[in-house]
Amino acid sequence: MKKSSRTDTAPLEFRHIRAPLGEITLAGRGEFLTGVEFLDQTPSALPAESGHTGSSLPVLKAAEQWLERYFAGEDPGETPPIHLTGTPFRLAVWEQLRRIPRGETTTYGAIAAELARQLGIPRMSAQAVGGAVGHNPVGILIPCHRVVGSDGNLTGFASGLRRKFRLLALEGLDMSRYPLPPPRGGSDLRQIPGVGPNIEQDLFRIGIRRIADLAGEDPEQLYRDDCAVKRFQEDRCQLYVFRLAVYFAEHPHPEPEKLRWSWWKDHRQ
């Protein structure tokens, strides 16, 4: 992680790029990349944009090319030079994130244990680590999406769990190893009618069936239609469909379901 006395005085410049999972904002000062996040991320880790939007700063072009290779499924190689500012604790956590290899995951607890070992203290809070991970200003290149819960649950991603799911899948992970977070209503997913040992696959089928029903389509035809199934499985909203299936099980009333069908239809492409 390089630093320069000129970094903090150089003007902050921004560049917006389109990516398979949504529009991304890049930020940089001088020769260093300082921020990467999805445009709709909440909360944002970047300062408000003022001037220099659409910058052709070389480091931002290099970051764009790195992301193009990443989303193409290639090894993007070494990241462009990054400059981070934050508390010593956050900087230490972000350095741990940079050490997680592509195609692998770790847990908040494992990071906490490693930092405690380095500092020579008995223990460190996994929750504190989670807070620092959540404030990572350089998404994807500093891979906070590779941190999961101690039970493998996909949790804690400011750009949305569906993106976390897709980023890990893009890196070749077997996503059946990473269970969905419990639904807000507290349901046991295994108690949903039609759900067996393969929870994710069964929820996927339930989601297709209910969406097909709301759309006035034959679900069996939807299964047989290779193009439709392929689009569905590759769509950025796959994780949302799992959630939708859980919602269907918890809320049998049709009007809220129709609202959610409209959302799915708008985001299917």
Short mmCIF file of C-alpha atoms in Angstrom, two decimals:
data_model
loop_
_atom_site.label_atom_id
_atom_site.label_comp_id
_atom_site.label_asym_id
_atom_site.label_seq_id
_atom_site.Cartn_x
_atom_site.Cartn_y
_atom_site.Cartn_z
CA MET A 1 0.00 0.00 0.00
CA LYS A 2 1.88 3.05 -1.21
CA LYS A 3 1.74 6.50 0.31
CA SER A 4 2.90 9.87 -0.90
CA SER A 5 3.19 13.30 0.65
CA ARG A 6 1.35 14.62 -2.41
CA THR A 7 -1.59 12.25 -2.09
CA ASP A 8 -3.64 14.21 0.44
CA THR A 9 -3.21 17.52 -1.39
CA ALA A 10 -4.03 16.29 -4.90
CA PRO A 11 -7.63 16.94 -6.03
CA LEU A 12 -10.06 14.05 -5.61
CA GLU A 13 -11.29 12.84 -9.00
CA PHE A 14 -14.10 10.47 -9.91
CA ARG A 15 -15.01 8.16 -12.76
CA HIS A 16 -18.22 6.17 -13.29
CA ILE A 17 -18.07 2.84 -15.10
CA ARG A 18 -20.65 0.22 -16.03
CA ALA A 19 -20.15 -3.31 -14.72
CA PRO A 20 -22.23 -6.53 -14.87
CA LEU A 21 -23.50 -5.97 -11.31
CA GLY A 22 -24.27 -2.28 -11.62
CA GLU A 23 -22.62 1.10 -12.07
CA ILE A 24 -19.41 1.62 -10.09
CA THR A 25 -17.80 4.84 -8.86
CA LEU A 26 -14.01 5.05 -8.88
CA ALA A 27 -12.17 7.73 -6.89
CA GLY A 28 -8.53 8.70 -6.94
CA ARG A 29 -5.99 11.32 -5.98
CA GLY A 30 -2.87 11.81 -8.07
CA GLU A 31 -1.30 8.43 -8.74
CA PHE A 32 -3.39 6.54 -6.17
CA LEU A 33 -6.79 4.85 -6.16
CA THR A 34 -8.75 5.85 -3.04
CA GLY A 35 -12.24 4.48 -3.56
CA VAL A 36 -14.29 1.85 -5.43
CA GLU A 37 -17.97 1.29 -4.70
CA PHE A 38 -21.28 0.56 -6.40
CA LEU A 39 -23.18 3.75 -7.14
CA ASP A 40 -26.20 2.70 -5.06
CA GLN A 41 -24.17 1.52 -2.04
CA THR A 42 -25.69 2.50 1.31
CA PRO A 43 -24.05 3.96 3.25
CA SER A 44 -21.46 5.36 0.89
CA ALA A 45 -17.83 5.24 2.01
CA LEU A 46 -16.82 7.96 -0.46
CA PRO A 47 -17.03 11.75 -0.02
CA ALA A 48 -19.57 13.67 -2.06
CA GLU A 49 -18.48 14.23 -5.64
CA SER A 50 -17.50 17.77 -6.58
CA GLY A 51 -15.77 18.40 -9.89
CA HIS A 52 -13.48 16.12 -11.90
CA THR A 53 -16.33 13.64 -12.53
CA GLY A 54 -15.57 11.56 -15.63
CA SER A 55 -11.88 11.85 -14.91
CA SER A 56 -9.30 10.22 -17.17
CA LEU A 57 -6.80 9.99 -14.31
CA PRO A 58 -4.42 7.12 -15.27
CA VAL A 59 -4.95 5.22 -12.01
CA LEU A 60 -8.72 5.31 -12.55
CA LYS A 61 -8.31 3.96 -16.08
CA ALA A 62 -6.05 1.23 -14.66
CA ALA A 63 -8.71 0.37 -12.05
CA GLU A 64 -11.36 0.22 -14.78
CA GLN A 65 -9.23 -2.20 -16.81
CA TRP A 66 -8.57 -4.30 -13.68
CA LEU A 67 -12.31 -4.58 -13.05
CA GLU A 68 -13.01 -5.46 -16.69
CA ARG A 69 -10.63 -8.41 -16.42
CA TYR A 70 -12.10 -9.39 -13.04
CA PHE A 71 -15.70 -9.44 -14.29
CA ALA A 72 -14.57 -11.37 -17.38
CA GLY A 73 -13.52 -14.18 -15.01
CA GLU A 74 -9.81 -13.58 -15.58
CA ASP A 75 -7.05 -13.13 -13.03
CA PRO A 76 -6.79 -9.32 -13.02
CA GLY A 77 -3.29 -9.34 -11.56
CA GLU A 78 -1.85 -6.82 -9.15
CA THR A 79 -4.13 -3.95 -8.17
CA PRO A 80 -3.30 -0.37 -9.11
CA PRO A 81 -1.58 1.59 -6.29
CA ILE A 82 -4.04 2.24 -3.45
CA HIS A 83 -3.88 4.90 -0.76
CA LEU A 84 -6.10 4.42 2.31
CA THR A 85 -6.80 6.74 5.21
CA GLY A 86 -8.36 5.59 8.46
CA THR A 87 -7.70 4.65 12.05
CA PRO A 88 -4.83 2.25 12.74
CA PHE A 89 -7.39 -0.44 13.57
CA ARG A 90 -9.27 -0.05 10.28
CA LEU A 91 -6.04 0.02 8.30
CA ALA A 92 -4.98 -3.22 9.99
CA VAL A 93 -8.31 -4.90 9.15
CA TRP A 94 -8.18 -3.71 5.53
CA GLU A 95 -4.66 -5.11 5.22
CA GLN A 96 -6.02 -8.49 6.33
CA LEU A 97 -8.68 -8.27 3.62
CA ARG A 98 -6.03 -7.80 0.97
CA ARG A 99 -4.46 -11.11 1.98
CA ILE A 100 -7.57 -13.22 1.27
CA PRO A 101 -6.86 -15.13 -1.96
CA ARG A 102 -9.26 -15.03 -4.88
CA GLY A 103 -11.73 -17.90 -4.70
CA GLU A 104 -11.42 -18.25 -0.92
CA THR A 105 -13.25 -16.84 2.10
CA THR A 106 -12.49 -16.15 5.73
CA THR A 107 -14.60 -15.08 8.70
CA TYR A 108 -14.80 -11.98 10.87
CA GLY A 109 -13.76 -14.15 13.80
CA ALA A 110 -10.67 -15.43 11.98
CA ILE A 111 -9.56 -11.89 11.18
CA ALA A 112 -10.14 -10.87 14.80
CA ALA A 113 -8.09 -13.83 16.04
CA GLU A 114 -5.20 -13.02 13.69
CA LEU A 115 -5.13 -9.36 14.73
CA ALA A 116 -5.25 -10.37 18.41
CA ARG A 117 -2.29 -12.69 17.79
CA GLN A 118 -0.32 -9.92 16.09
CA LEU A 119 -1.04 -7.49 18.92
CA GLY A 120 -0.35 -10.04 21.64
CA ILE A 121 -3.75 -9.64 23.29
CA PRO A 122 -6.11 -12.42 24.49
CA ARG A 123 -8.96 -11.67 22.09
CA MET A 124 -10.50 -9.13 19.76
CA SER A 125 -14.14 -8.48 18.95
CA ALA A 126 -15.39 -9.97 15.69
CA GLN A 127 -18.09 -7.27 15.73
CA ALA A 128 -15.43 -4.55 15.76
CA VAL A 129 -13.78 -6.24 12.78
CA GLY A 130 -17.15 -6.32 11.03
CA GLY A 131 -17.52 -2.57 11.52
CA ALA A 132 -14.12 -1.93 9.96
CA VAL A 133 -14.86 -4.31 7.06
CA GLY A 134 -18.11 -2.42 6.44
CA HIS A 135 -16.19 0.86 6.04
CA ASN A 136 -13.77 -0.49 3.43
CA PRO A 137 -13.60 2.32 0.82
CA VAL A 138 -12.09 0.22 -1.99
CA GLY A 139 -14.56 -2.55 -2.75
CA ILE A 140 -13.71 -5.65 -4.81
CA LEU A 141 -10.00 -4.74 -5.14
CA ILE A 142 -9.79 -4.93 -1.35
CA PRO A 143 -12.08 -7.98 -1.18
CA CYS A 144 -14.41 -7.45 1.78
CA HIS A 145 -16.92 -9.66 -0.08
CA ARG A 146 -14.72 -12.66 0.84
CA VAL A 147 -15.56 -12.32 4.54
CA VAL A 148 -18.51 -14.42 5.74
CA GLY A 149 -20.13 -15.29 9.05
CA SER A 150 -18.71 -17.99 11.29
CA ASP A 151 -21.50 -20.34 10.12
CA GLY A 152 -20.88 -19.51 6.46
CA ASN A 153 -23.82 -17.12 6.20
CA LEU A 154 -23.46 -14.29 3.71
CA THR A 155 -23.75 -11.20 5.90
CA GLY A 156 -22.61 -7.63 6.15
CA PHE A 157 -22.12 -6.26 2.61
CA ALA A 158 -22.98 -2.59 2.02
CA SER A 159 -23.60 -3.14 -1.70
CA GLY A 160 -26.18 -5.87 -1.04
CA LEU A 161 -26.08 -9.61 -0.40
CA ARG A 162 -27.09 -10.46 -3.96
CA ARG A 163 -23.88 -8.79 -5.17
CA LYS A 164 -21.82 -10.58 -2.55
CA PHE A 165 -23.36 -13.86 -3.75
CA ARG A 166 -22.55 -13.08 -7.39
CA LEU A 167 -18.99 -11.90 -6.68
CA LEU A 168 -18.16 -15.10 -4.84
CA ALA A 169 -19.83 -17.20 -7.55
CA LEU A 170 -17.79 -15.32 -10.17
CA GLU A 171 -14.64 -16.35 -8.34
CA GLY A 172 -15.60 -20.01 -8.67
CA LEU A 173 -16.79 -20.78 -5.15
CA ASP A 174 -19.35 -23.54 -4.58
CA MET A 175 -22.22 -21.38 -3.38
CA SER A 176 -24.05 -24.34 -1.85
CA ARG A 177 -21.50 -24.01 0.99
CA TYR A 178 -22.82 -20.57 1.91
CA PRO A 179 -26.33 -20.65 3.39
CA LEU A 180 -28.64 -17.70 3.12
CA PRO A 181 -29.14 -15.50 6.15
CA PRO A 182 -32.27 -16.33 8.20
CA PRO A 183 -35.33 -14.45 6.92
CA ARG A 184 -36.38 -11.41 8.92
CA GLY A 185 -39.52 -13.17 10.05
CA GLY A 186 -37.36 -15.76 11.81
CA SER A 187 -38.67 -18.76 9.86
CA ASP A 188 -36.73 -22.00 9.80
CA LEU A 189 -36.10 -22.45 6.07
CA ARG A 190 -36.37 -26.23 6.46
CA GLN A 191 -39.99 -25.85 7.63
CA ILE A 192 -41.13 -24.18 4.39
CA PRO A 193 -43.31 -26.60 2.39
CA GLY A 194 -41.36 -28.05 -0.51
CA VAL A 195 -37.94 -27.41 1.02
CA GLY A 196 -35.79 -30.49 1.58
CA PRO A 197 -32.10 -31.07 2.32
CA ASN A 198 -30.98 -28.94 -0.65
CA ILE A 199 -32.35 -25.67 0.68
CA GLU A 200 -30.95 -23.33 -2.01
CA GLN A 201 -32.08 -25.47 -4.95
CA ASP A 202 -35.56 -25.98 -3.48
CA LEU A 203 -35.97 -22.27 -2.75
CA PHE A 204 -34.88 -21.53 -6.30
CA ARG A 205 -37.63 -23.82 -7.64
CA ILE A 206 -40.23 -22.35 -5.30
CA GLY A 207 -39.25 -18.86 -6.43
CA ILE A 208 -39.55 -19.78 -10.13
CA ARG A 209 -42.90 -21.46 -9.54
CA ARG A 210 -44.41 -18.49 -7.73
CA ILE A 211 -42.99 -15.95 -10.16
CA ALA A 212 -44.35 -17.97 -13.08
CA ASP A 213 -47.72 -18.12 -11.36
CA LEU A 214 -47.83 -14.36 -10.82
CA ALA A 215 -46.75 -13.79 -14.41
CA GLY A 216 -49.48 -16.05 -15.74
CA GLU A 217 -46.95 -18.49 -17.18
CA ASP A 218 -46.72 -22.28 -16.96
CA PRO A 219 -43.92 -23.08 -14.48
CA GLU A 220 -43.18 -26.38 -16.20
CA GLN A 221 -42.74 -24.51 -19.48
CA LEU A 222 -40.48 -22.08 -17.69
CA TYR A 223 -38.30 -25.00 -16.56
CA ARG A 224 -38.19 -26.46 -20.07
CA ASP A 225 -37.38 -23.13 -21.71
CA ASP A 226 -33.60 -23.27 -21.68
CA CYS A 227 -33.18 -19.60 -22.53
CA ALA A 228 -35.48 -18.45 -19.72
CA VAL A 229 -33.88 -20.73 -17.13
CA LYS A 230 -30.39 -19.68 -18.20
CA ARG A 231 -31.27 -16.01 -17.95
CA PHE A 232 -32.82 -16.59 -14.56
CA GLN A 233 -29.82 -18.42 -13.12
CA GLU A 234 -27.30 -15.89 -14.38
CA ASP A 235 -29.24 -12.82 -13.34
CA ARG A 236 -27.80 -10.58 -10.66
CA CYS A 237 -31.00 -11.06 -8.61
CA GLN A 238 -30.65 -14.79 -7.89
CA LEU A 239 -30.21 -14.22 -4.17
CA TYR A 240 -33.30 -12.02 -4.18
CA VAL A 241 -35.31 -14.92 -5.58
CA PHE A 242 -34.35 -17.06 -2.61
CA ARG A 243 -35.55 -14.29 -0.34
CA LEU A 244 -38.70 -13.99 -2.42
CA ALA A 245 -39.45 -17.68 -1.92
CA VAL A 246 -39.15 -17.24 1.85
CA TYR A 247 -41.44 -14.22 1.66
CA PHE A 248 -44.02 -16.27 -0.24
CA ALA A 249 -43.97 -18.84 2.54
CA GLU A 250 -44.42 -16.24 5.27
CA HIS A 251 -46.91 -13.89 3.56
CA PRO A 252 -49.69 -15.64 1.66
CA HIS A 253 -51.54 -12.42 0.73
CA PRO A 254 -51.36 -11.69 -3.01
CA GLU A 255 -50.99 -7.93 -3.25
CA PRO A 256 -47.51 -7.67 -1.67
CA GLU A 257 -46.45 -10.58 -3.86
CA LYS A 258 -47.61 -8.74 -6.97
CA LEU A 259 -45.53 -5.75 -5.93
CA ARG A 260 -42.52 -8.02 -5.65
CA TRP A 261 -43.26 -9.63 -9.00
CA SER A 262 -43.18 -6.15 -10.56
CA TRP A 263 -39.78 -5.56 -8.98
CA TRP A 264 -38.45 -8.84 -10.36
CA LYS A 265 -39.83 -8.15 -13.85
CA ASP A 266 -38.10 -4.73 -13.92
CA HIS A 267 -34.74 -6.21 -12.89
CA ARG A 268 -34.79 -9.47 -14.83
CA GLN A 269 -32.79 -8.21 -17.80
#
